Tab-separated table of C-alpha atoms and ligand atoms in Angstrom:
chain	number	residue	atom	x	y	z
A	1	MET	CA	19.416	-39.078	10.331
A	2	HIS	CA	21.716	-36.449	8.813
A	3	LEU	CA	19.847	-33.791	6.897
A	4	THR	CA	20.720	-30.454	5.403
A	5	LEU	CA	18.066	-27.814	5.904
A	6	GLU	CA	18.028	-24.526	4.104
A	7	PHE	CA	15.831	-21.558	5.002
A	8	GLY	CA	15.163	-18.637	2.698
A	9	GLY	CA	12.835	-15.782	1.856
A	10	GLY	CA	13.199	-14.356	5.355
A	11	LEU	CA	12.475	-17.581	7.278
A	12	GLU	CA	16.082	-17.624	8.455
A	13	LEU	CA	15.245	-14.647	10.651
A	14	LEU	CA	12.969	-16.816	12.763
A	15	LEU	CA	15.740	-19.211	13.744
A	16	LYS	CA	17.959	-19.311	16.789
A	17	SER	CA	20.967	-18.772	14.574
A	18	SER	CA	19.971	-16.838	11.513
A	19	THR	CA	22.156	-18.650	9.014
A	20	LYS	CA	20.485	-20.093	5.965
A	21	VAL	CA	22.009	-23.575	5.932
A	22	HIS	CA	21.748	-25.947	8.873
A	23	LYS	CA	23.344	-29.396	8.997
A	24	VAL	CA	21.282	-31.338	11.488
A	25	GLU	CA	20.806	-34.750	13.027
A	26	VAL	CA	17.119	-35.588	13.288
A	27	PRO	CA	16.142	-38.633	15.356
A	28	PRO	CA	13.467	-40.916	13.888
A	29	LYS	CA	10.209	-41.000	15.736
A	30	ASP	CA	10.059	-43.703	18.417
A	31	GLY	CA	9.005	-47.040	17.083
A	32	GLU	CA	8.801	-45.933	13.472
A	33	GLY	CA	12.450	-45.820	12.548
A	34	LYS	CA	11.864	-43.211	9.884
A	35	VAL	CA	11.648	-39.449	9.501
A	36	THR	CA	8.731	-38.041	7.583
A	37	MET	CA	8.260	-34.420	6.551
A	38	LYS	CA	5.612	-34.150	9.222
A	39	GLY	CA	8.104	-35.330	11.828
A	40	LEU	CA	10.749	-32.983	10.485
A	41	LEU	CA	8.449	-29.973	10.743
A	42	SER	CA	7.707	-30.577	14.386
A	43	TRP	CA	11.418	-31.181	15.030
A	44	VAL	CA	12.304	-27.867	13.360
A	45	LYS	CA	9.643	-26.068	15.321
A	46	ALA	CA	10.922	-27.525	18.593
A	47	ASN	CA	14.648	-27.221	17.945
A	48	LEU	CA	15.462	-24.460	15.489
A	49	ILE	CA	12.740	-21.845	15.606
A	50	LYS	CA	13.291	-19.046	18.047
A	51	GLU	CA	10.375	-16.720	17.402
A	52	ARG	CA	7.017	-16.418	15.703
A	53	PRO	CA	6.556	-20.095	14.765
A	54	GLU	CA	3.249	-19.111	13.145
A	55	MET	CA	5.257	-17.598	10.285
A	56	PHE	CA	6.571	-21.072	9.549
A	57	VAL	CA	3.960	-23.635	10.527
A	58	LYS	CA	0.204	-23.734	10.523
A	59	GLY	CA	-1.550	-26.764	11.985
A	60	ASP	CA	0.764	-29.686	11.320
A	61	SER	CA	1.998	-28.364	7.983
A	62	VAL	CA	3.938	-25.344	6.794
A	63	ARG	CA	2.143	-22.064	6.603
A	64	PRO	CA	0.554	-21.663	3.173
A	65	GLY	CA	2.958	-19.592	1.106
A	66	VAL	CA	6.020	-21.410	2.388
A	67	LEU	CA	7.538	-23.499	-0.404
A	68	VAL	CA	9.232	-26.788	0.386
A	69	LEU	CA	11.697	-28.676	-1.805
A	70	ILE	CA	13.184	-32.072	-1.083
A	71	ASN	CA	16.417	-32.540	-3.023
A	72	ASP	CA	15.341	-29.672	-5.264
A	73	CYS	CA	11.970	-31.213	-6.015
A	74	ASP	CA	8.680	-29.549	-5.051
A	75	TRP	CA	7.410	-31.501	-2.034
A	76	GLU	CA	3.931	-31.530	-3.541
A	77	LEU	CA	5.351	-34.120	-5.956
A	78	CYS	CA	6.953	-36.198	-3.220
A	79	GLY	CA	4.030	-36.851	-0.945
A	80	GLY	CA	4.026	-33.629	1.061
A	81	LEU	CA	3.739	-34.273	4.783
A	82	ASP	CA	3.961	-38.030	4.277
A	83	ALA	CA	7.198	-37.910	2.301
A	84	GLU	CA	9.822	-40.117	3.925
A	85	LEU	CA	13.259	-38.614	4.177
A	86	GLU	CA	16.508	-40.437	3.609
A	87	GLU	CA	20.019	-39.993	4.908
A	88	LYS	CA	21.704	-36.829	3.543
A	89	ASP	CA	18.552	-35.393	1.998
A	90	VAL	CA	18.468	-31.654	1.458
A	91	VAL	CA	15.243	-29.920	2.457
A	92	VAL	CA	14.687	-26.289	1.482
A	93	PHE	CA	12.052	-23.984	2.957
A	94	ILE	CA	11.358	-20.650	1.265
A	95	SER	CA	8.839	-18.088	2.351
A	96	THR	CA	7.074	-16.359	-0.531
A	97	LEU	CA	5.266	-13.935	1.692
A	98	HIS	CA	5.872	-10.281	0.878
A	99	GLY	CA	9.024	-8.532	0.006
A	100	GLY	CA	8.357	-8.201	-3.721
B	1	MET	CA	-6.894	-32.766	-0.362
B	2	GLY	CA	-8.320	-32.814	-3.849
B	3	SER	CA	-5.328	-31.660	-5.742
B	4	SER	CA	-2.822	-34.162	-4.466
B	5	VAL	CA	-4.917	-37.270	-4.874
B	6	ALA	CA	-5.532	-36.829	-8.558
B	7	ASP	CA	-2.192	-37.972	-9.900
B	8	GLY	CA	-1.324	-40.912	-7.744
B	9	ALA	CA	0.847	-39.096	-5.239
B	10	LYS	CA	-0.683	-41.193	-2.519
B	11	LEU	CA	0.357	-44.452	-4.110
B	12	GLN	CA	4.007	-43.629	-4.329
B	13	PRO	CA	4.692	-41.078	-1.714
B	14	SER	CA	8.241	-41.724	-0.782
B	15	ARG	CA	10.872	-40.589	-3.219
B	16	ALA	CA	11.453	-37.212	-4.639
B	17	GLY	CA	11.631	-36.857	-8.368
B	18	SER	CA	10.497	-40.339	-9.231
B	19	ARG	CA	7.967	-39.074	-11.726
B	20	LEU	CA	8.480	-37.744	-15.204
B	21	CYS	CA	7.692	-34.367	-16.671
B	22	VAL	CA	4.323	-34.359	-18.436
B	23	ARG	CA	5.614	-31.974	-21.063
B	24	CYS	CA	8.800	-33.619	-22.331
B	25	GLY	CA	8.269	-37.082	-20.857
B	26	GLU	CA	12.018	-37.390	-20.394
B	27	ARG	CA	13.254	-35.605	-17.340
B	28	LYS	CA	12.199	-35.868	-13.734
B	29	ALA	CA	9.454	-33.491	-12.678
B	30	ALA	CA	10.673	-30.727	-10.380
B	31	LEU	CA	7.502	-28.887	-9.523
B	32	LYS	CA	3.767	-28.915	-9.660
B	33	ARG	CA	2.408	-25.863	-11.438
B	34	PRO	CA	-0.307	-24.230	-9.339
B	35	LYS	CA	-2.073	-22.892	-12.405
B	36	THR	CA	-2.472	-26.192	-14.223
B	37	LEU	CA	-1.477	-28.812	-11.614
B	38	GLU	CA	0.943	-30.227	-14.202
B	39	GLN	CA	4.147	-31.769	-12.970
B	40	ILE	CA	7.014	-30.507	-15.034
B	41	CYS	CA	10.783	-30.529	-15.093
B	42	ARG	CA	12.991	-27.506	-14.585
B	43	GLU	CA	13.822	-26.947	-18.219
B	44	CYS	CA	10.203	-27.153	-19.320
B	45	PHE	CA	9.225	-24.884	-16.441
B	46	TYR	CA	11.602	-22.182	-17.649
B	47	ILE	CA	10.098	-22.417	-21.117
B	48	VAL	CA	6.431	-22.249	-20.091
B	49	PHE	CA	7.058	-19.590	-17.445
B	50	GLU	CA	8.838	-17.281	-19.876
B	51	ASP	CA	6.474	-18.025	-22.757
B	52	GLU	CA	3.399	-17.187	-20.733
B	53	ILE	CA	4.840	-13.825	-19.785
B	54	HIS	CA	5.772	-13.169	-23.391
B	55	GLN	CA	2.237	-14.091	-24.409
B	56	THR	CA	0.782	-11.715	-21.826
B	57	ILE	CA	2.999	-8.939	-23.150
B	58	VAL	CA	1.988	-9.602	-26.751
B	59	ASP	CA	-1.731	-10.184	-26.135
B	60	ASN	CA	-2.030	-6.948	-24.201
B	61	SER	CA	0.318	-4.922	-26.412
B	62	LEU	CA	2.192	-3.792	-23.348
B	63	PHE	CA	5.122	-2.272	-25.236
B	64	LYS	CA	6.063	-0.562	-28.459
B	65	SER	CA	9.465	-0.842	-30.058
B	66	GLY	CA	11.789	1.991	-29.084
B	67	GLU	CA	10.149	2.657	-25.731
B	68	ARG	CA	12.195	3.517	-22.713
B	69	VAL	CA	10.963	1.291	-19.895
B	70	ALA	CA	11.733	1.673	-16.210
B	71	ILE	CA	11.606	-1.525	-14.168
B	72	GLY	CA	10.608	-0.600	-10.637
B	73	ALA	CA	13.325	-2.493	-8.752
B	74	SER	CA	13.243	-3.032	-5.022
B	75	GLY	CA	15.721	-5.889	-4.820
B	76	GLY	CA	12.876	-8.205	-3.806
B	77	LYS	CA	11.871	-11.425	-5.545
B	78	ASP	CA	9.221	-10.114	-7.923
B	79	SER	CA	11.120	-7.194	-9.351
B	80	THR	CA	14.325	-9.209	-9.541
B	81	VAL	CA	12.671	-11.960	-11.553
B	82	LEU	CA	10.884	-9.357	-13.665
B	83	ALA	CA	14.157	-7.630	-14.515
B	84	TYR	CA	15.773	-10.919	-15.422
B	85	VAL	CA	12.907	-12.257	-17.538
B	86	LEU	CA	12.166	-8.976	-19.261
B	87	SER	CA	15.746	-8.484	-20.351
B	88	GLU	CA	15.782	-12.069	-21.662
B	89	LEU	CA	12.541	-11.624	-23.578
B	90	ASN	CA	13.623	-8.250	-24.918
B	91	ARG	CA	16.662	-9.920	-26.450
B	92	ARG	CA	14.965	-13.110	-27.536
B	93	HIS	CA	11.923	-11.549	-29.193
B	94	ASN	CA	13.452	-8.246	-30.267
B	95	TYR	CA	11.034	-6.033	-28.371
B	96	GLY	CA	13.394	-3.152	-29.065
B	97	LEU	CA	13.019	-1.764	-25.548
B	98	ASP	CA	15.461	0.443	-23.773
B	99	LEU	CA	15.233	-1.138	-20.313
B	100	PHE	CA	16.635	0.175	-17.076
B	101	LEU	CA	16.257	-0.500	-13.378
B	102	LEU	CA	14.734	2.254	-11.299
B	103	SER	CA	15.113	2.224	-7.532
B	104	VAL	CA	14.015	4.727	-4.978
B	105	ASP	CA	16.196	5.587	-2.039
B	106	GLU	CA	14.047	7.047	0.714
B	107	GLY	CA	17.042	8.296	2.617
B	108	ILE	CA	16.752	6.237	5.762
B	109	THR	CA	20.168	5.775	7.280
B	110	GLY	CA	21.203	2.162	7.618
B	111	TYR	CA	18.047	0.779	6.104
B	112	ARG	CA	17.664	0.755	2.412
B	113	ASP	CA	21.307	-0.123	2.033
B	114	ASP	CA	21.030	-3.913	1.823
B	115	SER	CA	18.291	-3.981	-0.748
B	116	LEU	CA	20.015	-1.313	-2.823
B	117	GLU	CA	23.127	-3.455	-2.759
B	118	THR	CA	21.074	-6.278	-4.242
B	119	VAL	CA	19.810	-4.036	-7.021
B	120	LYS	CA	23.373	-2.918	-7.709
B	121	ARG	CA	24.401	-6.540	-8.145
B	122	ASN	CA	21.417	-7.085	-10.447
B	123	GLU	CA	22.644	-4.197	-12.580
B	124	ILE	CA	25.820	-6.109	-13.284
B	125	GLN	CA	24.260	-9.577	-13.449
B	126	TYR	CA	21.576	-8.642	-15.985
B	127	GLY	CA	23.438	-5.897	-17.782
B	128	LEU	CA	20.691	-3.359	-17.140
B	129	PRO	CA	21.616	0.207	-16.245
B	130	LEU	CA	20.490	1.200	-12.773
B	131	LYS	CA	19.136	4.593	-11.834
B	132	ILE	CA	18.602	5.387	-8.214
B	133	VAL	CA	16.487	8.397	-7.424
B	134	SER	CA	16.396	9.619	-3.888
B	135	TYR	CA	13.667	11.342	-1.938
B	136	LYS	CA	16.153	14.171	-1.780
B	137	ASP	CA	16.124	14.404	-5.610
B	138	LEU	CA	12.394	13.972	-5.876
B	139	TYR	CA	11.124	15.996	-2.963
B	140	GLY	CA	14.103	17.875	-1.611
B	141	TRP	CA	13.729	15.992	1.675
B	142	THR	CA	15.098	12.654	2.862
B	143	MET	CA	12.906	10.495	5.054
B	144	ASP	CA	15.367	11.125	7.898
B	145	ASP	CA	14.933	14.888	7.430
B	146	ILE	CA	11.171	14.498	7.429
B	147	VAL	CA	11.236	12.498	10.638
B	148	LYS	CA	13.388	15.185	12.205
B	149	ALA	CA	10.930	17.877	11.197
B	150	ILE	CA	7.772	16.094	12.132
B	151	GLY	CA	8.660	13.450	14.702
B	152	LEU	CA	8.014	9.766	14.537
B	153	LYS	CA	4.318	10.063	15.051
B	154	ASN	CA	3.095	11.204	11.677
B	155	ASN	CA	5.842	10.114	9.381
B	156	CYS	CA	3.762	7.271	8.008
B	157	THR	CA	1.507	9.705	6.227
B	158	PHE	CA	4.573	10.946	4.434
B	159	CYS	CA	6.091	7.644	3.575
B	160	GLY	CA	2.777	6.343	2.262
B	161	VAL	CA	2.059	9.319	0.066
B	162	PHE	CA	5.619	9.900	-1.040
B	163	ARG	CA	6.340	6.325	-1.852
B	164	ARG	CA	3.212	6.055	-3.918
B	165	GLN	CA	4.477	8.799	-6.167
B	166	ALA	CA	8.199	8.182	-6.037
B	167	LEU	CA	8.357	5.744	-8.941
B	168	ASP	CA	6.322	8.040	-11.149
B	169	ARG	CA	8.417	11.042	-10.339
B	170	GLY	CA	11.640	9.096	-10.731
B	171	ALA	CA	10.510	7.716	-14.083
B	172	ALA	CA	9.557	11.203	-15.237
B	173	LEU	CA	12.924	12.524	-14.161
B	174	LEU	CA	14.576	9.826	-16.255
B	175	LYS	CA	12.272	10.344	-19.217
B	176	ALA	CA	10.793	6.868	-19.186
B	177	ASP	CA	7.832	6.105	-21.446
B	178	LYS	CA	6.547	3.369	-19.185
B	179	ILE	CA	7.003	1.797	-15.770
B	180	VAL	CA	6.743	-1.935	-15.180
B	181	THR	CA	6.253	-3.368	-11.710
B	182	GLY	CA	6.521	-6.884	-10.336
B	183	HIS	CA	2.971	-7.200	-9.001
B	184	ASN	CA	1.998	-10.834	-9.412
B	185	ALA	CA	-1.287	-12.739	-9.604
B	186	ASP	CA	-1.380	-13.300	-5.845
B	187	ASP	CA	-0.905	-9.573	-5.229
B	188	ILE	CA	-3.714	-8.689	-7.590
B	189	ALA	CA	-6.100	-11.266	-6.149
B	190	GLU	CA	-5.326	-9.892	-2.703
B	191	THR	CA	-6.056	-6.358	-3.821
B	192	VAL	CA	-9.337	-7.368	-5.440
B	193	LEU	CA	-10.364	-8.933	-2.161
B	194	LEU	CA	-9.307	-5.922	-0.100
B	195	ASN	CA	-11.172	-3.539	-2.340
B	196	ILE	CA	-14.289	-5.650	-1.928
B	197	LEU	CA	-13.835	-5.742	1.827
B	198	ARG	CA	-13.500	-1.973	1.868
B	199	GLY	CA	-16.279	-1.291	-0.603
B	200	ASP	CA	-13.836	0.624	-2.733
B	201	ILE	CA	-15.589	0.257	-6.049
B	202	ALA	CA	-13.426	2.715	-7.946
B	203	ARG	CA	-10.282	0.776	-7.134
B	204	LEU	CA	-11.947	-2.592	-7.509
B	205	SER	CA	-12.357	-2.121	-11.221
B	206	ARG	CA	-9.033	-0.404	-11.701
B	207	CYS	CA	-6.878	-2.827	-9.739
B	208	THR	CA	-7.154	-5.644	-12.260
B	209	PHE	CA	-6.092	-3.543	-15.245
B	210	ILE	CA	-2.806	-4.743	-16.619
B	211	THR	CA	-1.940	-1.198	-17.629
B	212	THR	CA	-2.968	1.825	-15.611
B	213	GLY	CA	-2.421	5.526	-15.921
B	214	GLU	CA	-2.651	5.640	-19.691
B	215	ASP	CA	-4.266	9.032	-19.397
B	216	GLY	CA	-1.488	10.260	-17.099
B	217	PRO	CA	2.097	11.120	-17.888
B	218	ILE	CA	3.595	7.644	-17.510
B	219	PRO	CA	1.574	4.441	-17.839
B	220	ARG	CA	2.358	1.543	-15.535
B	221	CYS	CA	2.028	-2.103	-16.372
B	222	LYS	CA	2.210	-5.468	-14.693
B	223	PRO	CA	3.584	-8.234	-16.902
B	224	PHE	CA	3.217	-10.697	-13.976
B	225	LYS	CA	-0.515	-10.147	-13.694
B	226	TYR	CA	-1.185	-13.836	-14.364
B	227	THR	CA	2.018	-15.189	-12.852
B	228	TYR	CA	1.757	-17.091	-9.593
B	229	GLU	CA	3.994	-16.105	-6.733
B	230	LYS	CA	4.927	-19.729	-6.196
B	231	GLU	CA	6.318	-19.915	-9.720
B	232	ILE	CA	8.190	-16.639	-9.387
B	233	VAL	CA	9.909	-17.871	-6.249
B	234	MET	CA	10.592	-21.310	-7.747
B	235	TYR	CA	12.055	-19.659	-10.827
B	236	ALA	CA	14.291	-17.440	-8.708
B	237	TYR	CA	15.345	-20.437	-6.661
B	238	PHE	CA	16.168	-22.726	-9.587
B	239	LYS	CA	17.957	-19.958	-11.486
B	240	LYS	CA	19.734	-18.871	-8.309
B	241	LEU	CA	18.705	-15.274	-8.821
B	242	ASP	CA	19.958	-12.921	-6.227
B	243	TYR	CA	17.175	-11.220	-4.292
B	244	PHE	CA	16.605	-9.609	-0.962
B	245	SER	CA	13.907	-10.741	1.418
B	246	THR	CA	14.285	-9.661	4.973
B	247	GLU	CA	11.367	-7.299	5.153
B	248	CYS	CA	8.931	-10.045	4.227
B	249	ILE	CA	8.445	-11.184	7.787
B	250	TYR	CA	7.155	-7.877	9.046
B	251	SER	CA	3.820	-7.173	7.568
B	252	PRO	CA	3.052	-3.523	8.091
B	253	ASN	CA	-0.634	-3.855	7.590
B	254	ALA	CA	-2.521	-6.425	9.572
B	255	TYR	CA	-5.669	-6.278	7.474
B	256	ARG	CA	-3.746	-6.853	4.271
B	257	GLY	CA	-1.909	-9.663	6.022
B	258	PHE	CA	-5.188	-11.461	6.742
B	259	ALA	CA	-6.297	-11.098	3.141
B	260	ARG	CA	-2.990	-12.557	1.996
B	261	GLU	CA	-3.284	-15.478	4.355
B	262	PHE	CA	-6.813	-16.136	3.180
B	263	ILE	CA	-5.651	-16.156	-0.449
B	264	LYS	CA	-2.862	-18.571	0.401
B	265	ASP	CA	-5.266	-20.866	2.245
B	266	LEU	CA	-7.566	-20.863	-0.765
B	267	GLU	CA	-4.654	-21.584	-3.048
B	268	ARG	CA	-3.713	-24.628	-1.037
B	269	MET	CA	-7.185	-26.066	-1.419
B	270	ARG	CA	-7.724	-24.980	-4.992
B	271	PRO	CA	-4.836	-23.241	-6.729
B	272	ARG	CA	-7.041	-21.853	-9.474
B	273	ALA	CA	-8.760	-19.646	-6.901
B	274	ILE	CA	-6.190	-16.929	-7.515
B	275	LEU	CA	-6.950	-16.661	-11.209
B	276	ASP	CA	-10.665	-16.877	-10.499
B	277	ILE	CA	-10.556	-13.951	-8.092
B	278	ILE	CA	-8.731	-11.868	-10.689
B	279	LYS	CA	-11.353	-12.866	-13.199
B	280	SER	CA	-14.125	-11.824	-10.840
B	281	GLY	CA	-12.439	-8.467	-10.413
B	282	GLU	CA	-12.154	-8.038	-14.167
B	283	ASN	CA	-15.781	-8.832	-14.732
B	284	PHE	CA	-17.257	-6.488	-12.199
B	285	ARG	CA	-19.582	-4.014	-13.780
B	286	ILE	CA	-20.056	-0.770	-12.004
B	287	SER	CA	-23.653	0.281	-11.761
B	288	THR	CA	-24.321	3.791	-12.955
B	289	THR	CA	-25.677	4.812	-9.585
B	290	THR	CA	-22.294	4.296	-7.933
B	291	LYS	CA	-20.602	7.659	-7.676
B	292	MET	CA	-17.097	7.583	-9.038
B	293	PRO	CA	-14.608	10.111	-7.731
B	294	GLU	CA	-13.512	12.619	-10.332
B	295	GLN	CA	-9.967	12.037	-11.432
B	296	GLY	CA	-7.924	15.042	-12.383
B	297	THR	CA	-4.261	15.861	-12.210
B	298	CYS	CA	-2.230	17.904	-9.790
B	299	GLU	CA	-1.608	21.449	-10.991
B	300	ARG	CA	1.928	21.439	-9.761
B	301	CYS	CA	3.364	18.011	-10.574
B	302	GLY	CA	0.858	16.369	-12.911
B	303	TYR	CA	0.211	13.367	-10.715
B	304	ILE	CA	-3.317	11.943	-10.581
B	305	SER	CA	-5.333	13.836	-8.036
B	306	SER	CA	-8.948	14.534	-7.287
B	307	GLN	CA	-7.942	17.861	-5.737
B	308	ARG	CA	-6.198	20.879	-7.224
B	309	LEU	CA	-2.931	19.776	-5.619
B	310	CYS	CA	-1.996	16.179	-4.987
B	311	LYS	CA	-1.374	14.934	-1.499
B	312	ALA	CA	2.410	14.886	-1.898
B	313	CYS	CA	2.476	18.498	-3.033
B	314	VAL	CA	0.331	19.557	-0.085
B	315	LEU	CA	2.627	17.739	2.327
B	316	LEU	CA	5.713	19.211	0.662
B	317	ASP	CA	4.216	22.660	0.923
B	318	GLY	CA	3.838	22.158	4.648
B	319	LEU	CA	7.390	20.900	5.059
B	320	ASN	CA	8.858	23.712	3.031
B	321	ARG	CA	6.885	26.366	4.878
B	322	GLY	CA	7.858	24.952	8.229
B	323	LEU	CA	4.312	23.762	8.887
B	324	PRO	CA	4.839	20.035	8.571
B	325	LYS	CA	1.434	19.167	10.027
B	326	LEU	CA	-0.258	20.703	7.023
B	327	GLY	CA	-2.201	18.090	5.123
B	328	ILE	CA	-2.082	15.523	7.886
B	329	GLY	CA	-5.220	14.853	9.825
B	330	ARG	CA	-7.476	15.838	7.017
B	331	THR	CA	-6.401	12.611	5.440
B	332	LYS	CA	-9.168	10.817	3.682
B	333	ALA	CA	-10.145	7.386	4.933
B	334	GLY	CA	-7.669	5.344	2.904
B	335	ASP	CA	-4.314	6.898	3.663
B	336	GLY	CA	-4.432	7.344	7.387
B	337	LYS	CA	-5.734	3.943	8.242
B	338	GLU	CA	-3.557	2.238	5.768
B	339	HIS	CA	-0.461	3.450	7.501
B	340	ALA	CA	-1.588	3.714	11.053
B	341	LYS	CA	-0.370	0.261	11.899
B	342	HIS	CA	2.974	0.275	10.380
B	343	SER	CA	6.085	1.204	12.131
B	344	GLU	CA	9.253	2.803	10.927
B	345	ARG	CA	10.471	-0.569	9.879
B	346	SER	CA	8.090	-0.770	6.996
B	347	THR	CA	9.597	2.265	5.383
B	348	SER	CA	12.064	-0.210	4.003
B	349	SER	CA	9.511	-1.841	1.766
B	350	LEU	CA	10.212	0.123	-1.325
B	351	GLN	CA	7.513	1.159	-3.712
B	352	GLY	CA	4.832	0.385	-1.243
B	353	LYS	CA	4.161	-3.186	-2.032
B	354	HIS	CA	2.296	-3.482	1.239
B	355	GLY	CA	1.272	-0.036	2.171
B	356	ASN	CA	-0.641	1.243	-0.783
B	357	PHE	CA	-2.827	0.507	-3.715
B	358	ASP	CA	-1.246	2.313	-6.547
B	359	PHE	CA	-2.110	-0.456	-8.953
C	1	ZN	ZN1	10.163	-31.467	-19.196
C	2	ZN	ZN1	4.913	4.543	6.930
C	3	ZN	ZN1	1.401	17.250	-7.035
């Protein structure tokens, strides 16, 4: 599945290449044929994050204080971890932690 | 989790934006407000966000017409949104304020530059004049000079003390009547918690005041006292405001970092927790048997001080007399520990968002 991921608020510094926008191809989980936010988070952790993953994830979700938007909509309105992504969705992650 | 079950999110989890704004009933909801759990659209969010800040300003009589107000601007999210919203409200509601951006340049080669660039762009974007005061102007020493004189080991004492005062001194230099800072509800809740953890009763009561220093030369206020960080960042994101955020990842103070994380965990379970902690802080009554430190002012510069000279003046004295160690080591509990952990890197966090409690 083709997705556009955007990292902001300093999260981009944790990535292998510290650009903000990443066009990626995320494979659906075996047998399910779909990509959920939960699946995406573990994919990002495994494939994009270079250092200090604890700044990005906590347990199986994002670290509290990291905002997530799916197609510019707060993920809390879209089902959070269970939200199912679709082809060409844009997912934005923004850290709110510090740097006021 | 309690908050997400309430409105049927579980029944229709899949698509983004399939639900309508509870305020206008017309447009798709774009976010869930942490304060009220309402789902609202972008346009309605702008309205309620700005109106609540206006209401806070009016209810607390933060400003008087004709005042010259310095916005402490670091280039970070909070002060950027504050500058934007305040200039909007000033126009919209005719506050009659003479607003300007005030930034402090510590004089650290190759450091401050990026965030100052952001503030310079903000100057143009929001049409607010920008004044940059440097440590050199304020103290006669740049941070680089200080490090040269004293070495890397103790420079944190300096940056903590100097930064705490820099905004006040800069505002005085520019004849401001008031300073506003971008401290938000999350910041204040965190500080309440830290002051409890440290048993710092004097600061516990003071840290929730929306205006402080009314007895001193320049009062400071926090129009974002009740504004959630999540909403500030969402607002900046939707409005595409230009802010700087690289320092966020490096928390200079581990203890403060834990308190922040705890607050954020609480918020996830029950977003109201942030407002409730502030409320608890506000309602603390100090028993008469608790000794409060005497607050006076520094003989030389007028800054709040419990001693004859404030800490910055003592340190400056040492630097100027070639005895830079003067004043270090006899640091009272707060200062030394506060800065012990943080490295040079943190000197980039302007106006001591992390490193101090000048609320
Ligand atoms: Zn609406
Ligand atoms: Zn320091
Ligand atoms: Zn002084």
